[in-house]
mmCIF file of C-alpha atoms and ligand atoms in Angstrom:
data_model
loop_
_atom_site.group_PDB
_atom_site.id
_atom_site.type_symbol
_atom_site.label_atom_id
_atom_site.label_comp_id
_atom_site.label_asym_id
_atom_site.label_seq_id
_atom_site.Cartn_x
_atom_site.Cartn_y
_atom_site.Cartn_z
ATOM 1 C CA MET A 1 24.294 -33.589 2.650
ATOM 2 C CA ASN A 2 23.418 -31.907 -0.622
ATOM 3 C CA MET A 3 20.435 -29.659 -1.337
ATOM 4 C CA LYS A 4 18.434 -32.332 -3.022
ATOM 5 C CA THR A 5 18.256 -34.541 0.084
ATOM 6 C CA LYS A 6 17.361 -31.676 2.406
ATOM 7 C CA THR A 7 13.733 -31.379 3.443
ATOM 8 C CA GLU A 8 11.914 -28.291 2.166
ATOM 9 C CA LEU A 9 10.093 -26.718 5.098
ATOM 10 C CA LEU A 10 8.492 -23.903 3.141
ATOM 11 C CA GLY A 11 4.899 -24.827 2.438
ATOM 12 C CA MET A 12 4.487 -26.990 5.568
ATOM 13 C CA GLY A 13 1.762 -26.064 8.028
ATOM 14 C CA VAL A 14 2.064 -26.125 11.868
ATOM 15 C CA LYS A 15 1.131 -29.758 12.120
ATOM 16 C CA GLU A 16 3.601 -30.868 9.461
ATOM 17 C CA LEU A 17 6.399 -28.831 11.056
ATOM 18 C CA GLU A 18 5.625 -30.338 14.463
ATOM 19 C CA ASP A 19 5.695 -33.823 12.933
ATOM 20 C CA TYR A 20 8.962 -32.979 11.172
ATOM 21 C CA MET A 21 10.643 -31.863 14.409
ATOM 22 C CA GLU A 22 9.483 -35.097 16.098
ATOM 23 C CA SER A 23 10.894 -37.079 13.204
ATOM 24 C CA ILE A 24 14.357 -35.595 13.823
ATOM 25 C CA GLY A 25 14.072 -36.165 17.563
ATOM 26 C CA GLU A 26 13.091 -32.649 18.636
ATOM 27 C CA PRO A 27 10.106 -31.516 20.674
ATOM 28 C CA LYS A 28 6.972 -30.526 18.782
ATOM 29 C CA TYR A 29 6.966 -26.932 19.931
ATOM 30 C CA ARG A 30 10.094 -26.356 17.839
ATOM 31 C CA GLY A 31 7.814 -26.760 14.828
ATOM 32 C CA ARG A 32 5.634 -23.944 16.011
ATOM 33 C CA GLN A 33 8.650 -21.705 16.493
ATOM 34 C CA VAL A 34 9.948 -22.390 12.996
ATOM 35 C CA HIS A 35 6.465 -21.905 11.583
ATOM 36 C CA LYS A 36 6.366 -18.400 13.038
ATOM 37 C CA TRP A 37 9.761 -17.537 11.607
ATOM 38 C CA ILE A 38 8.800 -18.684 8.159
ATOM 39 C CA TYR A 39 5.309 -17.247 7.803
ATOM 40 C CA LYS A 40 5.392 -14.201 10.158
ATOM 41 C CA LYS A 41 8.983 -13.073 9.533
ATOM 42 C CA ALA A 42 9.824 -14.612 6.117
ATOM 43 C CA VAL A 43 13.145 -15.815 7.530
ATOM 44 C CA SER A 44 14.942 -18.414 5.435
ATOM 45 C CA SER A 45 18.157 -18.856 7.396
ATOM 46 C CA PHE A 46 18.003 -20.978 10.564
ATOM 47 C CA TYR A 47 20.839 -18.800 11.879
ATOM 48 C CA ASP A 48 18.422 -15.847 12.059
ATOM 49 C CA MET A 49 16.035 -17.751 14.345
ATOM 50 C CA SER A 50 17.014 -16.227 17.652
ATOM 51 C CA ASP A 51 14.924 -18.438 19.924
ATOM 52 C CA ILE A 52 16.466 -21.616 18.548
ATOM 53 C CA SER A 53 19.535 -23.035 20.170
ATOM 54 C CA ARG A 54 22.858 -23.004 18.292
ATOM 55 C CA ASP A 55 22.999 -26.832 18.127
ATOM 56 C CA LEU A 56 19.491 -27.052 16.645
ATOM 57 C CA ARG A 57 20.277 -24.324 14.125
ATOM 58 C CA ASN A 58 23.242 -26.398 12.947
ATOM 59 C CA LYS A 59 21.209 -29.543 12.826
ATOM 60 C CA LEU A 60 18.398 -27.942 10.848
ATOM 61 C CA ASP A 61 20.848 -26.348 8.461
ATOM 62 C CA ASP A 62 22.186 -29.802 7.750
ATOM 63 C CA CYS A 63 18.951 -31.522 7.018
ATOM 64 C CA ALA A 64 16.392 -28.852 5.956
ATOM 65 C CA HIS A 65 15.992 -25.667 4.073
ATOM 66 C CA ILE A 66 13.512 -22.867 3.526
ATOM 67 C CA SER A 67 13.628 -21.782 -0.081
ATOM 68 C CA ILE A 68 12.119 -18.311 -0.078
ATOM 69 C CA PRO A 69 13.103 -16.831 -3.495
ATOM 70 C CA ARG A 70 15.885 -14.341 -3.443
ATOM 71 C CA VAL A 71 14.943 -10.831 -4.602
ATOM 72 C CA LEU A 72 17.672 -9.878 -7.083
ATOM 73 C CA LYS A 73 16.326 -6.574 -8.170
ATOM 74 C CA GLN A 74 13.283 -4.388 -7.756
ATOM 75 C CA ARG A 75 11.825 -1.407 -9.561
ATOM 76 C CA ALA A 76 9.328 1.016 -8.098
ATOM 77 C CA SER A 77 6.888 2.966 -10.190
ATOM 78 C CA ILE A 78 5.800 6.512 -9.425
ATOM 79 C CA ASP A 79 2.343 5.126 -8.599
ATOM 80 C CA GLY A 80 3.760 2.868 -5.879
ATOM 81 C CA THR A 81 3.725 -0.387 -7.926
ATOM 82 C CA ARG A 82 6.812 -2.515 -7.354
ATOM 83 C CA LYS A 83 8.192 -5.268 -9.510
ATOM 84 C CA PHE A 84 10.508 -7.895 -8.002
ATOM 85 C CA LEU A 85 12.849 -10.029 -9.982
ATOM 86 C CA MET A 86 13.297 -13.209 -7.966
ATOM 87 C CA GLU A 87 15.717 -16.095 -8.223
ATOM 88 C CA LEU A 88 14.733 -19.677 -7.404
ATOM 89 C CA GLU A 89 16.999 -22.418 -6.042
ATOM 90 C CA ASP A 90 17.844 -23.661 -9.567
ATOM 91 C CA LYS A 91 18.715 -20.081 -10.586
ATOM 92 C CA LYS A 92 15.640 -19.670 -12.731
ATOM 93 C CA ARG A 93 14.109 -16.284 -12.548
ATOM 94 C CA ILE A 94 10.527 -15.094 -12.158
ATOM 95 C CA GLU A 95 8.746 -11.824 -11.496
ATOM 96 C CA SER A 96 6.124 -10.775 -8.970
ATOM 97 C CA VAL A 97 4.429 -7.446 -8.757
ATOM 98 C CA VAL A 98 2.768 -5.527 -5.847
ATOM 99 C CA ILE A 99 0.134 -3.001 -6.830
ATOM 100 C CA PRO A 100 -1.106 -0.478 -4.202
ATOM 101 C CA HIS A 101 -4.662 0.390 -3.421
ATOM 102 C CA HIS A 102 -6.104 2.525 -0.740
ATOM 103 C CA GLU A 103 -8.305 1.210 2.095
ATOM 104 C CA ASN A 104 -9.495 3.991 4.332
ATOM 105 C CA LYS A 105 -6.317 5.815 5.203
ATOM 106 C CA ASN A 106 -4.022 2.864 4.642
ATOM 107 C CA THR A 107 -2.203 1.712 1.594
ATOM 108 C CA ARG A 108 -2.620 -1.962 0.959
ATOM 109 C CA TYR A 109 -1.291 -4.111 -1.822
ATOM 110 C CA THR A 110 -2.437 -6.704 -4.346
ATOM 111 C CA LEU A 111 0.222 -9.192 -5.176
ATOM 112 C CA CYS A 112 0.472 -10.646 -8.695
ATOM 113 C CA LEU A 113 2.071 -14.088 -8.531
ATOM 114 C CA SER A 114 3.761 -16.183 -11.231
ATOM 115 C CA THR A 115 2.884 -19.864 -11.554
ATOM 116 C CA GLN A 116 5.396 -20.939 -14.182
ATOM 117 C CA VAL A 117 8.784 -19.905 -15.481
ATOM 118 C CA GLY A 118 7.668 -18.538 -18.865
ATOM 119 C CA CYS A 119 4.413 -19.781 -20.381
ATOM 120 C CA PRO A 120 3.659 -22.502 -22.912
ATOM 121 C CA VAL A 121 0.453 -20.882 -24.221
ATOM 122 C CA GLY A 122 2.256 -18.340 -26.371
ATOM 123 C CA CYS A 123 -0.371 -15.602 -26.718
ATOM 124 C CA ALA A 124 0.495 -13.217 -29.568
ATOM 125 C CA PHE A 125 0.327 -10.063 -27.477
ATOM 126 C CA CYS A 126 2.055 -11.266 -24.265
ATOM 127 C CA ALA A 127 5.727 -10.756 -23.320
ATOM 128 C CA THR A 128 5.776 -13.884 -21.177
ATOM 129 C CA GLY A 129 4.176 -15.953 -23.886
ATOM 130 C CA ASN A 130 6.755 -14.681 -26.372
ATOM 131 C CA SER A 131 9.701 -15.729 -24.245
ATOM 132 C CA GLY A 132 9.148 -19.488 -24.107
ATOM 133 C CA PHE A 133 8.472 -21.944 -21.322
ATOM 134 C CA GLN A 134 10.838 -23.483 -18.870
ATOM 135 C CA ARG A 135 9.050 -25.193 -16.016
ATOM 136 C CA ASN A 136 6.178 -25.230 -13.541
ATOM 137 C CA LEU A 137 6.664 -23.682 -10.145
ATOM 138 C CA GLU A 138 6.237 -25.762 -7.007
ATOM 139 C CA ALA A 139 3.571 -24.740 -4.492
ATOM 140 C CA TYR A 140 6.284 -23.555 -2.055
ATOM 141 C CA GLU A 141 7.840 -21.425 -4.794
ATOM 142 C CA ILE A 142 4.503 -19.757 -5.470
ATOM 143 C CA THR A 143 3.942 -19.094 -1.759
ATOM 144 C CA GLY A 144 7.587 -18.051 -1.426
ATOM 145 C CA GLN A 145 6.912 -15.104 -3.724
ATOM 146 C CA PHE A 146 4.412 -13.859 -1.196
ATOM 147 C CA LEU A 147 6.833 -14.097 1.697
ATOM 148 C CA ALA A 148 9.653 -12.477 -0.291
ATOM 149 C CA SER A 149 7.422 -9.688 -1.529
ATOM 150 C CA GLN A 150 5.981 -9.011 1.906
ATOM 151 C CA ARG A 151 9.420 -8.896 3.413
ATOM 152 C CA GLU A 152 10.719 -6.513 0.802
ATOM 153 C CA LEU A 153 7.735 -4.255 1.095
ATOM 154 C CA GLN A 154 8.149 -4.094 4.851
ATOM 155 C CA LYS A 155 11.801 -3.246 4.439
ATOM 156 C CA ARG A 156 11.236 -0.541 1.831
ATOM 157 C CA LEU A 157 8.258 0.990 3.593
ATOM 158 C CA LYS A 158 9.976 0.692 6.986
ATOM 159 C CA SER A 159 6.881 -1.021 8.289
ATOM 160 C CA ASN A 160 6.426 -4.086 10.411
ATOM 161 C CA GLU A 161 2.763 -4.480 9.509
ATOM 162 C CA SER A 162 2.082 -8.095 8.679
ATOM 163 C CA GLU A 163 -1.000 -7.290 6.587
ATOM 164 C CA LEU A 164 0.345 -5.083 3.839
ATOM 165 C CA ILE A 165 -0.706 -7.571 1.180
ATOM 166 C CA THR A 166 -4.440 -8.176 1.251
ATOM 167 C CA ASN A 167 -5.170 -9.624 -2.172
ATOM 168 C CA VAL A 168 -3.497 -12.127 -4.407
ATOM 169 C CA VAL A 169 -4.008 -12.533 -8.187
ATOM 170 C CA TYR A 170 -2.581 -15.420 -10.125
ATOM 171 C CA MET A 171 -1.846 -13.162 -13.118
ATOM 172 C CA GLY A 172 1.915 -13.099 -13.338
ATOM 173 C CA MET A 173 4.009 -15.327 -15.573
ATOM 174 C CA GLY A 174 2.381 -18.585 -16.637
ATOM 175 C CA GLU A 175 -0.939 -20.281 -17.087
ATOM 176 C CA PRO A 176 -2.138 -21.293 -13.605
ATOM 177 C CA MET A 177 -4.452 -24.075 -14.888
ATOM 178 C CA PHE A 178 -1.513 -25.874 -16.497
ATOM 179 C CA ASN A 179 0.006 -26.171 -13.028
ATOM 180 C CA TYR A 180 -3.247 -26.854 -11.256
ATOM 181 C CA ASP A 181 -2.266 -29.009 -8.319
ATOM 182 C CA GLN A 182 0.590 -26.765 -7.230
ATOM 183 C CA VAL A 183 -1.529 -23.648 -7.637
ATOM 184 C CA ILE A 184 -4.304 -25.073 -5.473
ATOM 185 C CA GLU A 185 -1.826 -26.237 -2.883
ATOM 186 C CA SER A 186 -0.271 -22.784 -2.763
ATOM 187 C CA ILE A 187 -3.721 -21.318 -2.192
ATOM 188 C CA TYR A 188 -4.257 -23.525 0.782
ATOM 189 C CA ILE A 189 -0.871 -22.453 2.200
ATOM 190 C CA LEU A 190 -1.745 -18.814 1.720
ATOM 191 C CA ASN A 191 -5.146 -19.468 3.392
ATOM 192 C CA ASP A 192 -3.786 -20.921 6.585
ATOM 193 C CA PRO A 193 -5.141 -18.739 9.413
ATOM 194 C CA LYS A 194 -2.058 -19.502 11.532
ATOM 195 C CA GLY A 195 0.194 -18.429 8.670
ATOM 196 C CA VAL A 196 -0.269 -15.862 5.963
ATOM 197 C CA ASN A 197 -4.032 -15.840 6.347
ATOM 198 C CA ILE A 198 -5.310 -14.563 2.982
ATOM 199 C CA GLY A 199 -8.993 -15.480 2.573
ATOM 200 C CA GLN A 200 -9.973 -17.361 -0.608
ATOM 201 C CA ARG A 201 -12.327 -14.539 -1.560
ATOM 202 C CA HIS A 202 -9.303 -12.290 -1.827
ATOM 203 C CA ILE A 203 -7.640 -14.596 -4.386
ATOM 204 C CA THR A 204 -8.179 -14.516 -8.149
ATOM 205 C CA ILE A 205 -7.051 -17.137 -10.626
ATOM 206 C CA SER A 206 -6.820 -16.015 -14.243
ATOM 207 C CA THR A 207 -6.855 -18.451 -17.133
ATOM 208 C CA ALA A 208 -6.439 -18.093 -20.901
ATOM 209 C CA GLY A 209 -9.383 -20.460 -21.163
ATOM 210 C CA ASP A 210 -8.295 -23.934 -20.101
ATOM 211 C CA VAL A 211 -11.608 -25.770 -19.952
ATOM 212 C CA LYS A 212 -10.206 -28.747 -18.100
ATOM 213 C CA GLY A 213 -8.920 -26.471 -15.318
ATOM 214 C CA ILE A 214 -12.216 -24.542 -15.179
ATOM 215 C CA ASN A 215 -14.090 -27.806 -14.739
ATOM 216 C CA ARG A 216 -11.749 -28.934 -11.981
ATOM 217 C CA LEU A 217 -12.040 -25.631 -10.186
ATOM 218 C CA ALA A 218 -15.863 -25.903 -10.371
ATOM 219 C CA ARG A 219 -15.761 -29.363 -8.835
ATOM 220 C CA ASP A 220 -13.265 -28.366 -6.163
ATOM 221 C CA ASN A 221 -15.581 -25.539 -5.208
ATOM 222 C CA LEU A 222 -13.051 -23.122 -3.844
ATOM 223 C CA GLN A 223 -14.157 -19.610 -2.832
ATOM 224 C CA VAL A 224 -11.603 -17.957 -5.159
ATOM 225 C CA VAL A 225 -12.560 -15.623 -8.027
ATOM 226 C CA LEU A 226 -12.236 -17.128 -11.487
ATOM 227 C CA ALA A 227 -11.119 -14.738 -14.230
ATOM 228 C CA ILE A 228 -11.175 -15.705 -17.932
ATOM 229 C CA SER A 229 -8.981 -13.916 -20.453
ATOM 230 C CA LEU A 230 -11.496 -13.555 -23.245
ATOM 231 C CA HIS A 231 -10.075 -10.810 -25.508
ATOM 232 C CA ALA A 232 -12.098 -11.812 -28.532
ATOM 233 C CA CYS A 233 -15.681 -12.898 -29.332
ATOM 234 C CA THR A 234 -15.074 -14.882 -32.497
ATOM 235 C CA ASN A 235 -13.022 -18.006 -32.861
ATOM 236 C CA GLU A 236 -11.361 -16.599 -35.919
ATOM 237 C CA LEU A 237 -9.808 -13.742 -33.973
ATOM 238 C CA ARG A 238 -9.317 -15.600 -30.685
ATOM 239 C CA ASP A 239 -7.390 -18.369 -32.552
ATOM 240 C CA THR A 240 -4.833 -15.780 -33.643
ATOM 241 C CA LEU A 241 -4.484 -14.128 -30.241
ATOM 242 C CA ILE A 242 -4.612 -17.098 -27.855
ATOM 243 C CA PRO A 243 -3.499 -20.377 -29.447
ATOM 244 C CA LEU A 244 -5.275 -22.323 -26.713
ATOM 245 C CA ASN A 245 -8.540 -21.307 -28.415
ATOM 246 C CA ARG A 246 -7.844 -23.947 -31.045
ATOM 247 C CA LYS A 247 -8.076 -26.617 -28.394
ATOM 248 C CA TYR A 248 -10.946 -25.070 -26.487
ATOM 249 C CA PRO A 249 -13.039 -22.896 -28.881
ATOM 250 C CA LEU A 250 -15.388 -20.201 -27.578
ATOM 251 C CA GLU A 251 -18.492 -22.448 -27.521
ATOM 252 C CA GLU A 252 -16.734 -24.932 -25.231
ATOM 253 C CA LEU A 253 -15.219 -22.198 -23.096
ATOM 254 C CA ILE A 254 -18.580 -20.475 -22.523
ATOM 255 C CA LYS A 255 -20.186 -23.822 -21.836
ATOM 256 C CA ALA A 256 -17.613 -24.527 -19.185
ATOM 257 C CA VAL A 257 -18.064 -21.047 -17.661
ATOM 258 C CA LYS A 258 -21.872 -21.538 -17.528
ATOM 259 C CA GLN A 259 -21.410 -24.865 -15.812
ATOM 260 C CA TYR A 260 -18.939 -23.322 -13.374
ATOM 261 C CA ILE A 261 -21.473 -20.601 -12.506
ATOM 262 C CA SER A 262 -24.333 -23.024 -12.058
ATOM 263 C CA LEU A 263 -22.301 -25.352 -9.880
ATOM 264 C CA THR A 264 -20.655 -22.707 -7.693
ATOM 265 C CA ASN A 265 -23.105 -19.790 -7.917
ATOM 266 C CA ARG A 266 -20.064 -17.561 -8.112
ATOM 267 C CA ARG A 267 -19.643 -14.489 -10.233
ATOM 268 C CA VAL A 268 -16.981 -14.828 -12.924
ATOM 269 C CA THR A 269 -14.759 -12.060 -14.326
ATOM 270 C CA PHE A 270 -14.034 -11.789 -18.062
ATOM 271 C CA GLU A 271 -10.860 -9.889 -18.831
ATOM 272 C CA TYR A 272 -10.916 -8.127 -22.141
ATOM 273 C CA LEU A 273 -7.745 -6.642 -23.467
ATOM 274 C CA LEU A 274 -8.238 -3.560 -25.693
ATOM 275 C CA LEU A 275 -6.009 -3.881 -28.793
ATOM 276 C CA ASP A 276 -6.215 -0.974 -31.149
ATOM 277 C CA GLY A 277 -7.885 -1.830 -34.439
ATOM 278 C CA VAL A 278 -8.057 -5.517 -33.516
ATOM 279 C CA ASN A 279 -10.903 -6.019 -31.014
ATOM 280 C CA ASN A 280 -12.123 -2.553 -30.015
ATOM 281 C CA SER A 281 -14.784 -1.693 -32.596
ATOM 282 C CA LYS A 282 -18.450 -0.975 -31.863
ATOM 283 C CA LYS A 283 -19.209 -4.421 -33.426
ATOM 284 C CA ASP A 284 -16.798 -5.979 -30.896
ATOM 285 C CA ALA A 285 -18.554 -4.195 -27.994
ATOM 286 C CA GLU A 286 -21.898 -5.500 -29.274
ATOM 287 C CA MET A 287 -20.656 -9.073 -29.527
ATOM 288 C CA LEU A 288 -19.102 -8.834 -26.052
ATOM 289 C CA THR A 289 -22.329 -7.591 -24.596
ATOM 290 C CA LYS A 290 -24.310 -10.381 -26.210
ATOM 291 C CA LEU A 291 -21.880 -12.970 -24.920
ATOM 292 C CA VAL A 292 -21.469 -11.773 -21.327
ATOM 293 C CA LYS A 293 -24.753 -10.027 -20.408
ATOM 294 C CA PRO A 294 -26.768 -13.159 -19.929
ATOM 295 C CA LEU A 295 -24.155 -14.601 -17.520
ATOM 296 C CA LEU A 296 -23.421 -13.962 -13.841
ATOM 297 C CA ALA A 297 -20.278 -12.146 -14.822
ATOM 298 C CA ASN A 298 -18.401 -8.838 -14.981
ATOM 299 C CA ILE A 299 -16.073 -7.538 -17.595
ATOM 300 C CA ASN A 300 -12.676 -6.100 -16.702
ATOM 301 C CA LEU A 301 -11.404 -3.967 -19.542
ATOM 302 C CA ILE A 302 -7.568 -3.737 -19.802
ATOM 303 C CA PRO A 303 -6.020 -1.180 -22.141
ATOM 304 C CA TYR A 304 -3.105 -3.067 -23.782
ATOM 305 C CA ASN A 305 0.400 -2.418 -22.422
ATOM 306 C CA GLU A 306 2.618 -2.187 -25.392
ATOM 307 C CA ILE A 307 5.550 -4.595 -25.648
ATOM 308 C CA ASP A 308 8.803 -3.879 -27.515
ATOM 309 C CA GLY A 309 8.957 -6.011 -30.671
ATOM 310 C CA LEU A 310 5.219 -6.782 -30.807
ATOM 311 C CA GLU A 311 2.980 -4.948 -33.275
ATOM 312 C CA PHE A 312 -0.070 -4.518 -30.998
ATOM 313 C CA LYS A 313 -1.026 -0.961 -29.942
ATOM 314 C CA GLN A 314 -2.989 0.555 -27.133
ATOM 315 C CA PRO A 315 -6.143 2.387 -28.282
ATOM 316 C CA SER A 316 -6.400 6.090 -27.522
ATOM 317 C CA PRO A 317 -7.958 7.089 -24.186
ATOM 318 C CA GLN A 318 -11.047 8.304 -26.074
ATOM 319 C CA GLN A 319 -11.481 4.929 -27.771
ATOM 320 C CA VAL A 320 -11.054 3.114 -24.491
ATOM 321 C CA GLN A 321 -13.623 5.364 -22.895
ATOM 322 C CA GLN A 322 -16.013 4.806 -25.797
ATOM 323 C CA PHE A 323 -15.794 1.069 -25.513
ATOM 324 C CA TYR A 324 -16.263 1.242 -21.788
ATOM 325 C CA GLN A 325 -19.272 3.554 -22.120
ATOM 326 C CA TYR A 326 -20.905 1.290 -24.652
ATOM 327 C CA LEU A 327 -20.819 -1.650 -22.190
ATOM 328 C CA LEU A 328 -22.007 0.523 -19.310
ATOM 329 C CA ASP A 329 -24.960 1.803 -21.397
ATOM 330 C CA ALA A 330 -25.758 -1.740 -22.418
ATOM 331 C CA GLY A 331 -26.132 -2.603 -18.728
ATOM 332 C CA VAL A 332 -23.139 -4.979 -18.489
ATOM 333 C CA GLY A 333 -21.127 -4.981 -15.201
ATOM 334 C CA VAL A 334 -17.832 -3.485 -16.312
ATOM 335 C CA THR A 335 -14.694 -2.053 -14.774
ATOM 336 C CA LEU A 336 -11.799 -0.319 -16.480
ATOM 337 C CA ARG A 337 -8.442 -1.352 -15.115
ATOM 338 C CA GLY A 338 -6.090 1.546 -14.425
ATOM 339 C CA GLU A 339 -2.655 1.215 -15.859
ATOM 340 C CA LYS A 340 -0.490 0.717 -12.877
ATOM 341 C CA GLY A 341 3.241 0.215 -13.146
ATOM 342 C CA ALA A 342 3.433 0.706 -16.903
ATOM 343 C CA ASP A 343 6.515 2.949 -16.466
ATOM 344 C CA ILE A 344 8.483 0.010 -14.973
ATOM 345 C CA GLU A 345 7.076 -2.683 -17.273
ATOM 346 C CA ALA A 346 5.301 -4.231 -14.338
ATOM 347 C CA ALA A 347 1.870 -4.171 -15.915
ATOM 348 C CA CYS A 348 0.086 -7.285 -17.028
ATOM 349 C CA GLY A 349 1.761 -9.198 -19.732
ATOM 350 C CA GLN A 350 4.953 -7.214 -19.417
ATOM 351 C CA LEU A 351 6.612 -9.767 -17.241
ATOM 352 C CA ARG A 352 9.325 -11.557 -19.010
ATOM 353 C CA ALA A 353 12.088 -11.387 -16.441
ATOM 354 C CA GLU A 354 15.697 -11.536 -17.371
ATOM 355 C CA TYR A 355 15.897 -15.267 -17.145
ATOM 356 C CA LYS A 356 16.542 -15.556 -20.884
ATOM 357 C CA ASN A 357 20.263 -14.914 -20.405
ATOM 358 C CA ASN A 358 20.278 -17.522 -17.632
ATOM 359 C CA ARG A 359 19.413 -20.729 -19.408
HETATM 360 N N1 LIG B 1 -2.055 -16.927 -18.149
HETATM 361 C C1 LIG B 1 -3.120 -16.353 -17.471
HETATM 362 C C2 LIG B 1 -2.702 -15.459 -16.331
HETATM 363 C C3 LIG B 1 -1.550 -14.528 -16.560
HETATM 364 S S1 LIG B 1 -1.778 -13.235 -17.742
HETATM 365 C C4 LIG B 1 -4.046 -15.666 -18.482
HETATM 366 O O1 LIG B 1 -3.675 -15.471 -19.592
HETATM 367 O O2 LIG B 1 -5.161 -15.341 -18.076
HETATM 368 C C5 LIG B 1 -2.832 -12.098 -16.878
HETATM 369 C C6 LIG B 1 -3.633 -11.189 -17.785
HETATM 370 O O3 LIG B 1 -2.778 -10.217 -18.453
HETATM 371 C C7 LIG B 1 -4.352 -11.923 -18.896
HETATM 372 O O4 LIG B 1 -5.701 -11.492 -19.001
HETATM 373 C C8 LIG B 1 -3.537 -11.585 -20.094
HETATM 374 O O5 LIG B 1 -4.265 -11.765 -21.266
HETATM 375 C C9 LIG B 1 -3.201 -10.149 -19.793
HETATM 376 N N2 LIG B 1 -2.089 -9.592 -20.635
HETATM 377 C C10 LIG B 1 -1.099 -10.312 -21.263
HETATM 378 N N3 LIG B 1 -0.300 -9.433 -21.913
HETATM 379 C C11 LIG B 1 -0.745 -8.216 -21.713
HETATM 380 C C12 LIG B 1 -0.349 -6.923 -22.090
HETATM 381 N N4 LIG B 1 0.715 -6.733 -22.848
HETATM 382 N N5 LIG B 1 -1.095 -5.877 -21.686
HETATM 383 C C13 LIG B 1 -2.154 -6.029 -20.874
HETATM 384 N N6 LIG B 1 -2.580 -7.241 -20.447
HETATM 385 C C14 LIG B 1 -1.941 -8.309 -20.901
HETATM 386 FE FE1 LIG B 2 0.537 -17.273 -20.963
HETATM 387 FE FE2 LIG B 2 -1.422 -15.714 -20.011
HETATM 388 FE FE3 LIG B 2 0.670 -14.701 -21.394
HETATM 389 FE FE4 LIG B 2 -1.164 -16.120 -22.659
HETATM 390 S S1 LIG B 2 -1.493 -14.165 -21.617
HETATM 391 S S2 LIG B 2 1.058 -16.311 -22.907
HETATM 392 S S3 LIG B 2 -1.650 -17.644 -21.150
HETATM 393 S S4 LIG B 2 0.745 -15.723 -19.430
#
């Protein structure tokens, strides 16, 4: 039997795995066992499932597989951030990043997931956007990044804690709204209390401004956090930074965000990249305040991470501070994102993987 005809078990919940076992003439409880191996232990080989008989292992290996991405390489930053290069079944490569934060005395991680191989939006400042688009990820491939990252983290930290990763952000490679159905399905898989058990409130979806996706998310009324990559307050500038703005100009985007807020009553985050001499003047801060202050929203300022071959520059720390202070003084909810993982090119927009030489 070749790979294509094998059943993918990754992504199935308890019920589906029980049904699957019945469909191949096995008792239901086998489904619960396999479920535990997949979601609690991130095991992808049936031969590592010690409570399953040899005969059943052989049988499962013939008719099913569990495609947790393979971690080919990882880099660790001095601040604890880790970037994983992962390989999918078709040899395409993606990257996922874990970023540490401290909760009481424990170190916990936020995982940044990819949703596509490359990205079709092509933002001028983004490494992913500058390296083309190959394909959407399946829901199980998105979830698989979680399992692979958790397993690697446990290995490296010599920990068997199952709750090292507490938050998930869809801010890796790709535009999540262009792969909406698979992204939402992956959220439900991550949510499953019997499995990975990440609450929706701990999940953020970031979009470059896809109005259709924002409207769908408003209707679907998930508890996730919506983040909008704003980066500019005039269409003239935003057109040059984020080509999607030509399809959904600022007026339409803001209208959709207002509608989202009124339908869901949920606070939205605007991400604002600080690009030296491009969007970080006092005038820009004024326009940003005017746009965001009336809304139920926060601003997350991100100092640009410079990319080899692109002309954009990060403003000086003083300029960053000034911009931040302006918004604070104006009474806008604002946070300044620390630059984690910049030394290993694991910061936002620096993900381009090494899949280029693998087409
Ligand atoms: N495609 C989605 C999500 C992935 S990008 C989006 O654009 O929102 C996640 C965030 O990283 C976005 O806000 C994006 O604008 C930002 N980003 C891209 N390149 C960056 C860079 N070089 N430095 C800092 N942030 C960057
Ligand atoms: Fe795609 Fe987001 Fe990068 Fe733009 S910033 S190219 S939408 S990943």
